[in-house]
Structures are given as C-alpha cells and as structure tokens.
Amino acid sequence: MAYRQYMLVCGGTGCESGKSDEIYKRLIAEADAQGVKDAVQIVKTGCFGFCEKGPIVKVLPEESFYVEVKPDDAKEIIAEQAVKGREVKRLLYDKSTRKSNNKIDDIEFYQKQFRIVLRNCGVINPENIEEYIARDGYAALEKALFQMKGEDVIAELKTAGLRGRGGAGFPTWLKWDLTRKAPGDVKYIICNADEGDPGAYMDRSTIEGDPHSVLEAMALAGYAIGSNKGYVYIRAEYPLAIDRLKIAIAQAKEYGLLGDDILGSGFSFDVEIRLGAGAFVCGEETALMRSLEGNRGMPVPKPPFPAISGLWKKPTVINNVETLANIPVIITKGGAWFAKIGTEKSTGTKVFALTGKVNNSGLVEVPMGTTLREIIFDIGGGIRGGKKFKGVQTGGPSGGIIVEKDLDAPISYESLAALGSMMGSGGMIVMDEDDCVVDVSKFYMEFCVDESCGKCAPCRIGTNQMHDILDRITKGKGEEADLARLERIGKAMTKASLCMLGGSAANPTLSTIRHFREEYLAHIRDKKCLTGKCKDLVTYSIDPSKCIGCTLCAKKCPVPCIAGERKQAHVIDASRCVKCGECYAVCKFGAVVKN
Amino acid sequence: MAKMTLEQLRKLREEKKRDIERRETEGKEIRIIVGMGTCGIAAGARVAFDAILAAVERHGIGASVVLAQTGCMGLCHVEPTVEVLVPGMPDTIYGKVDAATATKIVDRHVVARALVNEHIYDRPAADIIRN
Ligand SMILES: Cc1cc2nc3c(=O)[nH]c(=O)nc-3n(C[C@H](O)[C@H](O)[C@H](O)COP(=O)(O)O)c2cc1C
C-alpha cells in the first residue's frame, strides 16, 4: 500500500505556463499504462523556486532532479525510473552549469539559497537549547574558550572577511580588534535588534527561530574583546522574539553556557534584554546607546566611535543580529570556509526579506554575488499576475531603486552602492508597472519626516521640504524647477546631516529621479500619473461603446457613484468619485478608462 | 539541568546527535513540525497545530507521533508551513496549511502513507550543519 517512489511535479506559476499540468497528467497516465500506479505516487507541488529551468520533476527517494521537462518525457521517466529504477540522465540537472558563488564543492545542491544565518530556522525548536546544542550549538564557544585566545577569534573573523550586516558593511574583525585594544576594564557587547526599516524582518525571524546563535556569538565577542556583559536592544514590537530570547537566556544560564565561569573556563558573560524605544533612529548605534542608557534616543557625532567610547562611555562592540548569527559557524568551520562563499570583498551570504509584487515572498539567504534577477525571478518566482517588473528597492528608506537593466549585477556592498542604492539591512521590495515612483518616494520621505529625531537641521528641515515638494508633485502642482530643488536639498542633507538617517533619506528620491525622470515630468508637465496611484491626477470614466451594462462596476463601487441600467452603458459621477480604482479593476471589457 | 562542565556539554551534544540518528535509522517515530514564527502564527499556524492534534487523537496514534514547533522556514508566501517526517517516506514540507489541509495531512500522509497534492514545497537550501 505504501508507495515505493514519489514524483513531484513543480506546479508554480512559472512552470504552469511551461506545461507542468500536462506533465503531471501524462505521468499519471503512463504510470497506469505501464502498470506501476500502485508503486509510484505522482503529486503536484508548489513552486520550487527554480523557474528559469522549469518545469521541474523531482523523484524521491532517489533525489533525481529533472529540469526543463516536456510532456513527451513522461513515458521515458516512468519506463526508466519507475519500472527499471534507472535515472533519465539527459534530463538531470547538471550542477556544473550553475553560475555558483560557492566554491564549496562538498555540498551537493541545486538550490540558489545557502543558509548560514538561517541554518537552524525552521529546523530546531527555538525554545529548546538541547536542539541547538545537537546541531553544533555552543561548539564555537567551547572551541574558543578552550583552544583559542581572544586574538585568535578575531583573526578567524579577519580571514572570514565578515562585514556588518546592519547596513554599513564595516569589517567585524576590525571593530572587535579596536574595542579589544581600547583601554578600559569594563567593555560592552550590544546586539542591535531594533530593525526599524519598513519591510525588513530578517532579524526578527532569526531571533524567533534561533535565539541561541545570537547569544553564543555575543559570548564569543565578549571573550574576544574582554567583556563580561552584553545587551540585546530589541524592538518592543517583537513580542514573540523577546519571549524566545528570554527563554533562551534562562536556559543558557541554567546550562552554564552564560553566567559565571562558563564551562569551568573562568570566563563569565551575562546578557540582558533592553526594549527599543520605538523609533527608527534608535537603531542608529549612537542613538541606540543613548537610549539604552535611559536617555532620549538621539545620535551624537562620531568620533569618538563606540569602540573607544560607547555605552556609558566604555569601549563597546555593537553588531547587528545577522552579523552575529554568522559568527558561531565561522568559528566552528573556520574563516577560510566562510571566505569561499560570496565575492572577494563581500564574503558569506546575505539574508533578504523579499516582499512586494513577487510571487514567492519570503526570507531568502543567498551567497553574496547572487544577482537580483536570480532572487526576484528564480527564488521569488517572478512578478505577481504576470505584470512587468519596474524596480526593486533595497536598503528601505535609506536605499534606492534598482531597475531592469541592472538586475544582473552580482550583489555586494560595492555593487549596490555603485548602482545608487545600498545593501541596507536586507529589505527588498519589488515594484511592478502599477507602482508610481513619485508615490513611493513620497512614502519613504514621509517615513523619514516622522522618524527624524529633529536634532540636526539638515534632516529636520530637509526631509520636510523634500516631502512637501514631492507631495505637491503628486497633486499636479509641481513645477519643473522642483526636480533641481529636490536634488539640491537632497545633496545638502546627504552631506550635512548628523547621522545616516538624514544622510541617506534623500536616496529613494534621488535614485528615482535618476531612473524615472520622465515619470516625474509626466506628473509635473502633463499632470498625469500613468499608474493611477496619485489619486489627484486620475479620473475614471466609462467608454460607452465598450460598456455592455453588466453592472459589476456599479456593484463594486463603494461610494456608489456609478449609475446605469442593466445592459445599458454606465456613467461615473466624477464629482463624487473617490478614485479607488475598483471599477477599473473589475471591468472585464476594458470599458473603464483611466486618465 | 545544573551548570555543565566541558565534558558534560560534549556528552550532551553526542547524545542528542545519536538520538537524531537513532530516530532516523529505527524509524519508529513520526514527527510533525509546525512553523511558528510571527508570520506563521499570523497566517494561522495555531489553527493548523490544533487541527493536527485533533486528527492525531482521532486516529489514536498519539503515542507514535511527536508534534513540535519551529521558527520560520522563510516560505512566507505559503504560511503556515508544516514539515512531516514519516519513516520510509520522503521528508515533506507542506505550505498553506489551513485546518482542512492539516487534517488531510494526518489522514493521508501520516495514516495512509501518500503525499498530499498541491501543498508540497521544497526545502529552500541544503543543510550546512549535517552535510
Ligand atoms: C537611522 C538608522 C537606523 C539603523 N537601524 C539599524 C537597525 O535597526 N539594526 C541594525 O543592526 N543596524 C541599524 N543601523 C546601523 C547601526 O548604526 C550600526 O551600523 C550597526 O548596528 C552596526 O552593526 P554591524 O557592523 O554588525 O552591521 C541603523 C543606522 C541608521 C543610520
């Protein structure tokens, strides 16, 4: 009764268009015809995220991975594999053709993702320390405490080439080394888990899924630089992550992996949780430390850098969650192992929160050097509803838009900066032809206006000015000189702001002006928003020659302001229309016209 | 658990690793693991969890099934996700598991030993710890 073999036919949207449904049916018919229908189960699956080579058929337990399968291949697959137990060699995925950024060849895989940070997420029970330990958890701490000196730990990070994942990409080893060498008996370790970038949730998921990886790394940092105290500064809006972190700290203390004299090594390290004050700027390291001290979270000029004078003016290492989660693996597997992944200057992987108009939104971890196209179109399964790709925002309110022509650039700190965006913390929002870049820029600027702490004038005044200009452009009241104004204010803010909140707030606007100047001009000159997102610039009307009077639009209209008899052309009362676009979306006859 | 020494930590790790291996070779135990990050819970993971529990009880197979939770697997677009490990069958990840699908997973996959159509997803990456 149990099947001996399973054939999984990838049924994602990409493969569907490539005839996966027909393959599925043909396989079933062939299994029946060749008398193996009780031995092999044929199932349709969700998207496997390998769309460029679809349709895909995976055979288990053999793990045969067939790509670009055609319906006519069904007969051979059944005859060979189900009946005779032999793979169909010509359809197998040839790993050697993969443009891989991993020089690690002892791992057999076809996936584009490579999980270091997320190694335990979705695998272990995050509330059970023993499951973490079973997967080499606390092996790095053990190794460091008993076989390495503090300098050795730092040297390993240097070999690894790990750079900060919180946005700036500063070499982690250097930060640790400076703090280690800074004079002072009391030093601190801070884990930055404030994650305020809209659309980003990498750090939340990491803490929720694998809290011990962060704690272990903090203890390693403490050992390396000579600190006995760490703080996790975490967003108060992350209750589940906070709970799991509390459980993890309690368990680690109970097992003697945090606290006094860890494993009898003589090294002591303690971690406490501090809840974020609920402002984006509190994620900025100097503001974070002020907030942690109990003061209002506002940035202070650097230098002095935290490595010299940080929390309570003591030398402090502050690292992002994702940066830290890499570190136990670097210590157990070695810096050289890590350095083989990614590009020369950007080693390892990066976690992205892929959202927006993609089919497969989710948390993805890819080797540095993977292209944006691979992330969006393979892992992400392409654009929802078959719409046209317009751009992808990386770096959130501090980053910029990356357009079609640049999608093949391999991801690294340098390449994204060269494209006028930035790596950022990992938010990746995909936009399609229905998104208006002026509207998006206004959204990010509004965020920065709200979040500016007000301490320095360039940011406090600049964000407001830019927002007002963007707002009037979306209302059809802009003038051509506004573009130059935006650029001028943006440049001033970039140069003169106290912290990178203001220093990067202009980026979304400046990068969209660069890539989509025509779209801005259409708003300004023609008073038109082609996507219809800027409500003041659109009007909806019904083309009487196309309307068949189905009444659907009138039923959907929330006002309602559409009148008309059944089977007669309908009319929209423009004076009452709220421009929600429902009528446009539901009309099957293209009779609703958007202007 | 009292504070451990180095030897005790190593012993615990070895024991736990052996437990996993034993589970895989002896193949007695069925494991059902529900993704319970914020995203999973928001999408209805608790409902799926409860439905699985109810179905397991209805079949009277509670003694051979371990129902556990884990963090986010990264497949946000198909939350809630459930991984099913049945000895002799391929390890399987199901997505978009509502109460009805959860029940189906127990009835068909766990009890009748056949995969459930339309809901299977691939593990996003190879495991770097065990490879
Ligand atoms: C406005 C602003 C917000 C920031 N928010 C965060 C954040 O939420 N999490 C984070 O890790 N880093 C954030 N940073 C970056 C930190 O200042 C700092 O560079 C980082 O914590 C250093 O860690 P890393 O070297 O491990 O990346 C922010 C920076 C700015 C300017």
Tab-separated table of N, CA, C and O in Angstrom, chain B residues 20-120:
chain	number	residue	atom	x	y	z
B	20	ILE	N	19.089	11.706	17.229
B	20	ILE	CA	18.575	12.043	15.897
B	20	ILE	C	18.842	10.888	14.934
B	20	ILE	O	17.964	10.463	14.186
B	21	GLU	N	20.080	10.354	15.003
B	21	GLU	CA	20.418	9.247	14.111
B	21	GLU	C	19.534	8.035	14.375
B	21	GLU	O	19.054	7.381	13.450
B	22	ARG	N	19.343	7.742	15.650
B	22	ARG	CA	18.539	6.584	16.007
B	22	ARG	C	17.118	6.739	15.472
B	22	ARG	O	16.540	5.840	14.893
B	23	ARG	N	16.625	7.954	15.633
B	23	ARG	CA	15.277	8.243	15.156
B	23	ARG	C	15.201	7.945	13.663
B	23	ARG	O	14.236	7.395	13.165
B	24	GLU	N	16.269	8.300	12.955
B	24	GLU	CA	16.242	8.105	11.511
B	24	GLU	C	16.410	6.653	11.111
B	24	GLU	O	15.789	6.182	10.170
B	25	THR	N	17.270	5.913	11.811
B	25	THR	CA	17.512	4.529	11.393
B	25	THR	C	16.428	3.587	11.885
B	25	THR	O	15.958	2.728	11.154
B	26	GLU	N	16.006	3.779	13.123
B	26	GLU	CA	14.981	2.851	13.625
B	26	GLU	C	13.624	3.139	13.011
B	26	GLU	O	12.827	2.226	12.806
B	27	GLY	N	13.410	4.387	12.709
B	27	GLY	CA	12.196	4.748	12.001
B	27	GLY	C	10.895	4.391	12.680
B	27	GLY	O	9.961	3.892	12.073
B	28	LYS	N	10.830	4.634	13.970
B	28	LYS	CA	9.571	4.346	14.666
B	28	LYS	C	8.726	5.601	14.773
B	28	LYS	O	7.511	5.546	14.717
B	29	GLU	N	9.440	6.707	14.936
B	29	GLU	CA	8.725	7.885	15.369
B	29	GLU	C	8.335	8.800	14.202
B	29	GLU	O	9.124	9.061	13.308
B	30	ILE	N	7.115	9.249	14.231
B	30	ILE	CA	6.643	10.207	13.233
B	30	ILE	C	6.742	11.601	13.843
B	30	ILE	O	6.345	11.810	14.985
B	31	ARG	N	7.300	12.537	13.075
B	31	ARG	CA	7.406	13.903	13.601
B	31	ARG	C	6.648	14.884	12.705
B	31	ARG	O	6.788	14.839	11.489
B	32	ILE	N	5.879	15.735	13.329
B	32	ILE	CA	5.164	16.779	12.596
B	32	ILE	C	5.579	18.106	13.225
B	32	ILE	O	5.424	18.301	14.427
B	33	ILE	N	6.162	18.980	12.399
B	33	ILE	CA	6.742	20.204	12.938
B	33	ILE	C	6.067	21.416	12.299
B	33	ILE	O	6.080	21.579	11.079
B	34	VAL	N	5.501	22.249	13.132
B	34	VAL	CA	4.749	23.398	12.632
B	34	VAL	C	5.602	24.666	12.760
B	34	VAL	O	6.181	24.921	13.810
B	35	GLY	N	5.699	25.423	11.676
B	35	GLY	CA	6.461	26.678	11.680
B	35	GLY	C	5.718	27.736	12.478
B	35	GLY	O	4.637	28.156	12.091
B	36	MET	N	6.306	28.148	13.583
B	36	MET	CA	5.611	29.094	14.455
B	36	MET	C	6.415	30.342	14.721
B	36	MET	O	6.680	30.704	15.864
B	37	GLY	N	6.821	31.011	13.651
B	37	GLY	CA	7.348	32.371	13.794
B	37	GLY	C	6.149	33.300	13.795
B	37	GLY	O	5.003	32.850	13.648
B	38	THR	N	6.400	34.595	13.920
B	38	THR	CA	5.295	35.560	13.892
B	38	THR	C	4.472	35.413	12.619
B	38	THR	O	3.245	35.413	12.648
B	39	CYS	N	5.180	35.228	11.489
B	39	CYS	CA	4.468	35.142	10.211
B	39	CYS	C	3.582	33.900	10.163
B	39	CYS	O	2.447	33.942	9.716
B	40	GLY	N	4.106	32.773	10.634
B	40	GLY	CA	3.341	31.535	10.632
B	40	GLY	C	2.106	31.651	11.506
B	40	GLY	O	0.993	31.295	11.110
B	41	ILE	N	2.314	32.201	12.698
B	41	ILE	CA	1.196	32.334	13.635
B	41	ILE	C	0.135	33.280	13.067
B	41	ILE	O	-1.058	32.995	13.104
B	42	ALA	N	0.602	34.382	12.470
B	42	ALA	CA	-0.342	35.339	11.889
B	42	ALA	C	-1.163	34.692	10.777
B	42	ALA	O	-2.329	35.000	10.572
B	43	ALA	N	-0.530	33.753	10.054
B	43	ALA	CA	-1.227	33.114	8.935
B	43	ALA	C	-2.099	31.946	9.398
B	43	ALA	O	-2.803	31.342	8.600
B	44	GLY	N	-2.049	31.615	10.672
B	44	GLY	CA	-2.942	30.565	11.169
B	44	GLY	C	-2.252	29.283	11.609
B	44	GLY	O	-2.861	28.209	11.612
B	45	ALA	N	-0.980	29.366	12.010
B	45	ALA	CA	-0.259	28.161	12.419
B	45	ALA	C	-0.887	27.483	13.636
B	45	ALA	O	-0.886	26.261	13.749
B	46	ARG	N	-1.449	28.287	14.528
B	46	ARG	CA	-2.056	27.675	15.717
B	46	ARG	C	-3.281	26.854	15.343
B	46	ARG	O	-3.535	25.798	15.926
B	47	VAL	N	-4.026	27.347	14.363
B	47	VAL	CA	-5.203	26.612	13.894
B	47	VAL	C	-4.755	25.273	13.292
B	47	VAL	O	-5.328	24.216	13.573
B	48	ALA	N	-3.683	25.334	12.479
B	48	ALA	CA	-3.157	24.114	11.876
B	48	ALA	C	-2.668	23.151	12.960
B	48	ALA	O	-2.939	21.945	12.918
B	49	PHE	N	-1.979	23.710	13.933
B	49	PHE	CA	-1.441	22.914	15.040
B	49	PHE	C	-2.578	22.165	15.751
B	49	PHE	O	-2.520	20.951	15.967
B	50	ASP	N	-3.631	22.901	16.073
B	50	ASP	CA	-4.766	22.293	16.775
B	50	ASP	C	-5.456	21.237	15.929
B	50	ASP	O	-5.871	20.184	16.430
B	51	ALA	N	-5.576	21.505	14.631
B	51	ALA	CA	-6.239	20.548	13.742
B	51	ALA	C	-5.420	19.255	13.655
B	51	ALA	O	-5.974	18.149	13.620
B	52	ILE	N	-4.099	19.394	13.624
B	52	ILE	CA	-3.244	18.214	13.569
B	52	ILE	C	-3.399	17.404	14.855
B	52	ILE	O	-3.583	16.183	14.831
B	53	LEU	N	-3.369	18.119	15.966
B	53	LEU	CA	-3.511	17.463	17.260
B	53	LEU	C	-4.823	16.684	17.333
B	53	LEU	O	-4.856	15.514	17.747
B	54	ALA	N	-5.895	17.325	16.868
B	54	ALA	CA	-7.207	16.676	16.907
B	54	ALA	C	-7.217	15.434	16.025
B	54	ALA	O	-7.735	14.372	16.419
B	55	ALA	N	-6.632	15.551	14.840
B	55	ALA	CA	-6.635	14.409	13.914
B	55	ALA	C	-5.793	13.256	14.464
B	55	ALA	O	-6.160	12.085	14.331
B	56	VAL	N	-4.674	13.602	15.086
B	56	VAL	CA	-3.812	12.569	15.672
B	56	VAL	C	-4.576	11.820	16.762
B	56	VAL	O	-4.545	10.590	16.846
B	57	GLU	N	-5.308	12.570	17.563
B	57	GLU	CA	-6.093	11.933	18.631
B	57	GLU	C	-7.212	11.070	18.067
B	57	GLU	O	-7.455	9.961	18.535
B	58	ARG	N	-7.859	11.586	17.033
B	58	ARG	CA	-8.959	10.843	16.417
B	58	ARG	C	-8.479	9.491	15.901
B	58	ARG	O	-9.170	8.476	16.006
B	59	HIS	N	-7.258	9.479	15.346
B	59	HIS	CA	-6.724	8.211	14.832
B	59	HIS	C	-6.102	7.356	15.930
B	59	HIS	O	-5.671	6.235	15.680
B	60	GLY	N	-6.008	7.911	17.117
B	60	GLY	CA	-5.407	7.172	18.224
B	60	GLY	C	-3.942	6.840	18.012
B	60	GLY	O	-3.461	5.786	18.418
B	61	ILE	N	-3.210	7.761	17.344
B	61	ILE	CA	-1.799	7.481	17.074
B	61	ILE	C	-0.881	8.409	17.868
B	61	ILE	O	0.296	8.569	17.542
B	62	GLY	N	-1.434	8.996	18.917
B	62	GLY	CA	-0.672	9.948	19.730
B	62	GLY	C	0.649	9.394	20.230
B	62	GLY	O	1.631	10.123	20.341
B	63	ALA	N	0.704	8.092	20.505
B	63	ALA	CA	1.909	7.507	21.085
B	63	ALA	C	3.084	7.491	20.113
B	63	ALA	O	4.239	7.535	20.521
B	64	SER	N	2.802	7.431	18.811
B	64	SER	CA	3.917	7.339	17.863
B	64	SER	C	4.176	8.643	17.112
B	64	SER	O	5.012	8.702	16.230
B	65	VAL	N	3.439	9.692	17.473
B	65	VAL	CA	3.618	10.959	16.775
B	65	VAL	C	4.133	12.037	17.735
B	65	VAL	O	3.609	12.198	18.831
B	66	VAL	N	5.189	12.733	17.304
B	66	VAL	CA	5.663	13.877	18.076
B	66	VAL	C	5.281	15.140	17.320
B	66	VAL	O	5.631	15.304	16.153
B	67	LEU	N	4.547	16.015	17.965
B	67	LEU	CA	4.142	17.273	17.344
B	67	LEU	C	4.982	18.386	17.967
B	67	LEU	O	4.999	18.536	19.180
B	68	ALA	N	5.715	19.117	17.121
B	68	ALA	CA	6.637	20.123	17.657
B	68	ALA	C	6.509	21.437	16.913
B	68	ALA	O	5.862	21.515	15.868
B	69	GLN	N	7.144	22.468	17.457
B	69	GLN	CA	7.139	23.765	16.784
B	69	GLN	C	8.554	24.136	16.370
B	69	GLN	O	9.529	23.664	16.928
B	70	THR	N	8.652	25.015	15.376
B	70	THR	CA	9.951	25.547	14.995
B	70	THR	C	9.773	26.994	14.561
B	70	THR	O	8.648	27.505	14.541
B	71	GLY	N	10.886	27.651	14.188
B	71	GLY	CA	10.795	29.036	13.722
B	71	GLY	C	10.408	29.089	12.259
B	71	GLY	O	9.919	28.117	11.688
B	72	CYS	N	10.673	30.235	11.659
B	72	CYS	CA	10.240	30.478	10.287
B	72	CYS	C	11.188	29.825	9.288
B	72	CYS	O	12.400	29.916	9.411
B	73	MET	N	10.628	29.155	8.312
B	73	MET	CA	11.444	28.483	7.301
B	73	MET	C	11.756	29.425	6.144
B	73	MET	O	12.520	29.115	5.254
B	74	GLY	N	11.098	30.560	6.126
B	74	GLY	CA	11.352	31.551	5.086
B	74	GLY	C	10.328	31.540	3.966
B	74	GLY	O	10.382	32.354	3.065
B	75	LEU	N	9.389	30.591	4.026
B	75	LEU	CA	8.407	30.491	2.933
B	75	LEU	C	7.160	31.326	3.261
B	75	LEU	O	6.054	30.810	3.319
B	76	CYS	N	7.380	32.628	3.443
B	76	CYS	CA	6.283	33.487	3.917
B	76	CYS	C	5.038	33.439	3.039
B	76	CYS	O	3.934	33.573	3.526
B	77	HIS	N	5.234	33.258	1.730
B	77	HIS	CA	4.072	33.315	0.844
B	77	HIS	C	3.170	32.105	0.976
B	77	HIS	O	2.075	32.094	0.440
B	78	VAL	N	3.627	31.067	1.668
B	78	VAL	CA	2.782	29.878	1.801
B	78	VAL	C	2.571	29.474	3.255
B	78	VAL	O	2.229	28.341	3.559
B	79	GLU	N	2.771	30.419	4.172
B	79	GLU	CA	2.495	30.117	5.577
B	79	GLU	C	1.013	29.791	5.745
B	79	GLU	O	0.206	30.300	4.997
B	80	PRO	N	0.637	29.003	6.741
B	80	PRO	CA	1.518	28.283	7.664
B	80	PRO	C	2.194	27.077	6.990
B	80	PRO	O	1.608	26.466	6.099
B	81	THR	N	3.392	26.772	7.453
B	81	THR	CA	4.092	25.612	6.915
B	81	THR	C	4.202	24.511	7.965
B	81	THR	O	4.296	24.781	9.154
B	82	VAL	N	4.179	23.286	7.456
B	82	VAL	CA	4.260	22.119	8.340
B	82	VAL	C	5.211	21.119	7.708
B	82	VAL	O	5.082	20.802	6.525
B	83	GLU	N	6.174	20.637	8.489
B	83	GLU	CA	7.058	19.606	7.967
B	83	GLU	C	6.636	18.268	8.553
B	83	GLU	O	6.340	18.160	9.738
B	84	VAL	N	6.593	17.252	7.684
B	84	VAL	CA	6.158	15.936	8.141
B	84	VAL	C	7.265	14.923	7.877
B	84	VAL	O	7.730	14.773	6.746
B	85	LEU	N	7.697	14.255	8.937
B	85	LEU	CA	8.744	13.249	8.813
B	85	LEU	C	8.152	11.895	9.194
B	85	LEU	O	7.892	11.625	10.364
B	86	VAL	N	7.916	11.094	8.185
B	86	VAL	CA	7.369	9.761	8.416
B	86	VAL	C	8.411	8.756	7.937
B	86	VAL	O	8.870	8.848	6.796
B	87	PRO	N	8.829	7.838	8.793
B	87	PRO	CA	9.835	6.866	8.382
B	87	PRO	C	9.409	6.132	7.115
B	87	PRO	O	8.243	5.762	6.969
B	88	GLY	N	10.335	5.989	6.187
B	88	GLY	CA	10.030	5.282	4.952
B	88	GLY	C	9.404	6.164	3.894
B	88	GLY	O	9.127	5.724	2.786
B	89	MET	N	9.173	7.416	4.249
B	89	MET	CA	8.633	8.356	3.255
B	89	MET	C	9.562	9.557	3.171
B	89	MET	O	10.293	9.844	4.111
B	90	PRO	N	9.542	10.266	2.049
B	90	PRO	CA	10.418	11.433	1.975
B	90	PRO	C	9.990	12.506	2.974
B	90	PRO	O	8.795	12.680	3.207
B	91	ASP	N	10.971	13.205	3.565
B	91	ASP	CA	10.652	14.333	4.439
B	91	ASP	C	9.938	15.381	3.591
B	91	ASP	O	10.403	15.721	2.516
B	92	THR	N	8.831	15.868	4.083
B	92	THR	CA	7.994	16.717	3.245
B	92	THR	C	7.615	18.010	3.945
B	92	THR	O	7.271	18.003	5.123
B	93	ILE	N	7.685	19.103	3.194
B	93	ILE	CA	7.239	20.391	3.730
B	93	ILE	C	5.931	20.776	3.037
B	93	ILE	O	5.865	20.817	1.811
B	94	TYR	N	4.927	21.013	3.822
B	94	TYR	CA	3.652	21.474	3.269
B	94	TYR	C	3.465	22.955	3.562
B	94	TYR	O	3.827	23.435	4.637
B	95	GLY	N	2.891	23.659	2.587
B	95	GLY	CA	2.595	25.071	2.782
B	95	GLY	C	1.112	25.330	2.643
B	95	GLY	O	0.357	24.465	2.193
B	96	LYS	N	0.689	26.543	3.018
B	96	LYS	CA	-0.725	26.935	3.004
B	96	LYS	C	-1.575	25.892	3.719
B	96	LYS	O	-2.554	25.382	3.167
B	97	VAL	N	-1.169	25.561	4.928
B	97	VAL	CA	-1.863	24.523	5.674
B	97	VAL	C	-2.959	25.146	6.542
B	97	VAL	O	-2.690	25.652	7.625
B	98	ASP	N	-4.168	25.107	6.040
B	98	ASP	CA	-5.304	25.529	6.864
B	98	ASP	C	-5.795	24.292	7.619
B	98	ASP	O	-5.205	23.219	7.512
B	99	ALA	N	-6.887	24.449	8.369
B	99	ALA	CA	-7.354	23.334	9.193
B	99	ALA	C	-7.670	22.099	8.337
B	99	ALA	O	-7.317	20.974	8.694
B	100	ALA	N	-8.321	22.311	7.198
B	100	ALA	CA	-8.713	21.183	6.354
B	100	ALA	C	-7.483	20.453	5.812
B	100	ALA	O	-7.422	19.212	5.816
B	101	THR	N	-6.496	21.234	5.366
B	101	THR	CA	-5.276	20.613	4.839
B	101	THR	C	-4.524	19.887	5.953
B	101	THR	O	-3.967	18.810	5.745
B	102	ALA	N	-4.523	20.484	7.132
B	102	ALA	CA	-3.838	19.864	8.266
B	102	ALA	C	-4.441	18.491	8.557
B	102	ALA	O	-3.731	17.505	8.767
B	103	THR	N	-5.753	18.426	8.524
B	103	THR	CA	-6.439	17.167	8.763
B	103	THR	C	-6.085	16.158	7.672
B	103	THR	O	-5.797	14.991	7.931
B	104	LYS	N	-6.075	16.664	6.429
B	104	LYS	CA	-5.733	15.814	5.293
B	104	LYS	C	-4.311	15.255	5.426
B	104	LYS	O	-4.041	14.111	5.082
B	105	ILE	N	-3.405	16.101	5.929
B	105	ILE	CA	-2.015	15.664	6.080
B	105	ILE	C	-1.943	14.466	7.032
B	105	ILE	O	-1.242	13.490	6.771
B	106	VAL	N	-2.705	14.522	8.115
B	106	VAL	CA	-2.684	13.394	9.054
B	106	VAL	C	-3.385	12.182	8.432
B	106	VAL	O	-2.852	11.070	8.420
B	107	ASP	N	-4.562	12.400	7.870
B	107	ASP	CA	-5.329	11.279	7.294
B	107	ASP	C	-4.566	10.593	6.172
B	107	ASP	O	-4.461	9.369	6.131
B	108	ARG	N	-4.054	11.391	5.233
B	108	ARG	CA	-3.450	10.793	4.041
B	108	ARG	C	-1.970	10.495	4.225
B	108	ARG	O	-1.518	9.392	3.962
B	109	HIS	N	-1.215	11.523	4.618
B	109	HIS	CA	0.238	11.345	4.670
B	109	HIS	C	0.646	10.425	5.821
B	109	HIS	O	1.312	9.415	5.622
B	110	VAL	N	0.192	10.755	7.026
B	110	VAL	CA	0.652	10.017	8.206
B	110	VAL	C	-0.005	8.640	8.285
B	110	VAL	O	0.664	7.639	8.517
B	111	VAL	N	-1.311	8.590	8.061
B	111	VAL	CA	-2.008	7.312	8.236
B	111	VAL	C	-1.990	6.472	6.952
B	111	VAL	O	-1.574	5.321	6.954
B	112	ALA	N	-2.396	7.067	5.823
B	112	ALA	CA	-2.491	6.273	4.589
B	112	ALA	C	-1.191	6.252	3.782
B	112	ALA	O	-1.096	5.586	2.760
B	113	ARG	N	-0.195	6.981	4.223
B	113	ARG	CA	1.132	6.969	3.594
B	113	ARG	C	1.152	7.413	2.126
B	113	ARG	O	1.765	6.755	1.281
B	114	ALA	N	0.449	8.480	1.832
B	114	ALA	CA	0.531	9.055	0.488
B	114	ALA	C	0.667	10.569	0.628
B	114	ALA	O	0.107	11.171	1.547
B	115	LEU	N	1.421	11.189	-0.271
B	115	LEU	CA	1.617	12.630	-0.176
B	115	LEU	C	0.331	13.372	-0.522
B	115	LEU	O	-0.502	12.865	-1.266
B	116	VAL	N	0.187	14.553	0.025
B	116	VAL	CA	-0.997	15.362	-0.248
B	116	VAL	C	-0.683	16.311	-1.410
B	116	VAL	O	0.304	17.046	-1.379
B	117	ASN	N	-1.528	16.262	-2.400
B	117	ASN	CA	-1.337	17.059	-3.615
B	117	ASN	C	-1.377	18.566	-3.362
B	117	ASN	O	-2.010	19.021	-2.433
B	118	GLU	N	-0.692	19.324	-4.231
B	118	GLU	CA	-0.783	20.788	-4.319
B	118	GLU	C	-0.109	21.566	-3.198
B	118	GLU	O	0.090	22.763	-3.325
B	119	HIS	N	0.215	20.959	-2.096
B	119	HIS	CA	0.708	21.750	-0.966
B	119	HIS	C	2.186	21.552	-0.652
B	119	HIS	O	2.690	22.082	0.317
B	120	ILE	N	2.879	20.763	-1.460
B	120	ILE	CA	4.278	20.462	-1.130
B	120	ILE	C	5.216	21.566	-1.616
B	120	ILE	O	5.087	22.064	-2.727
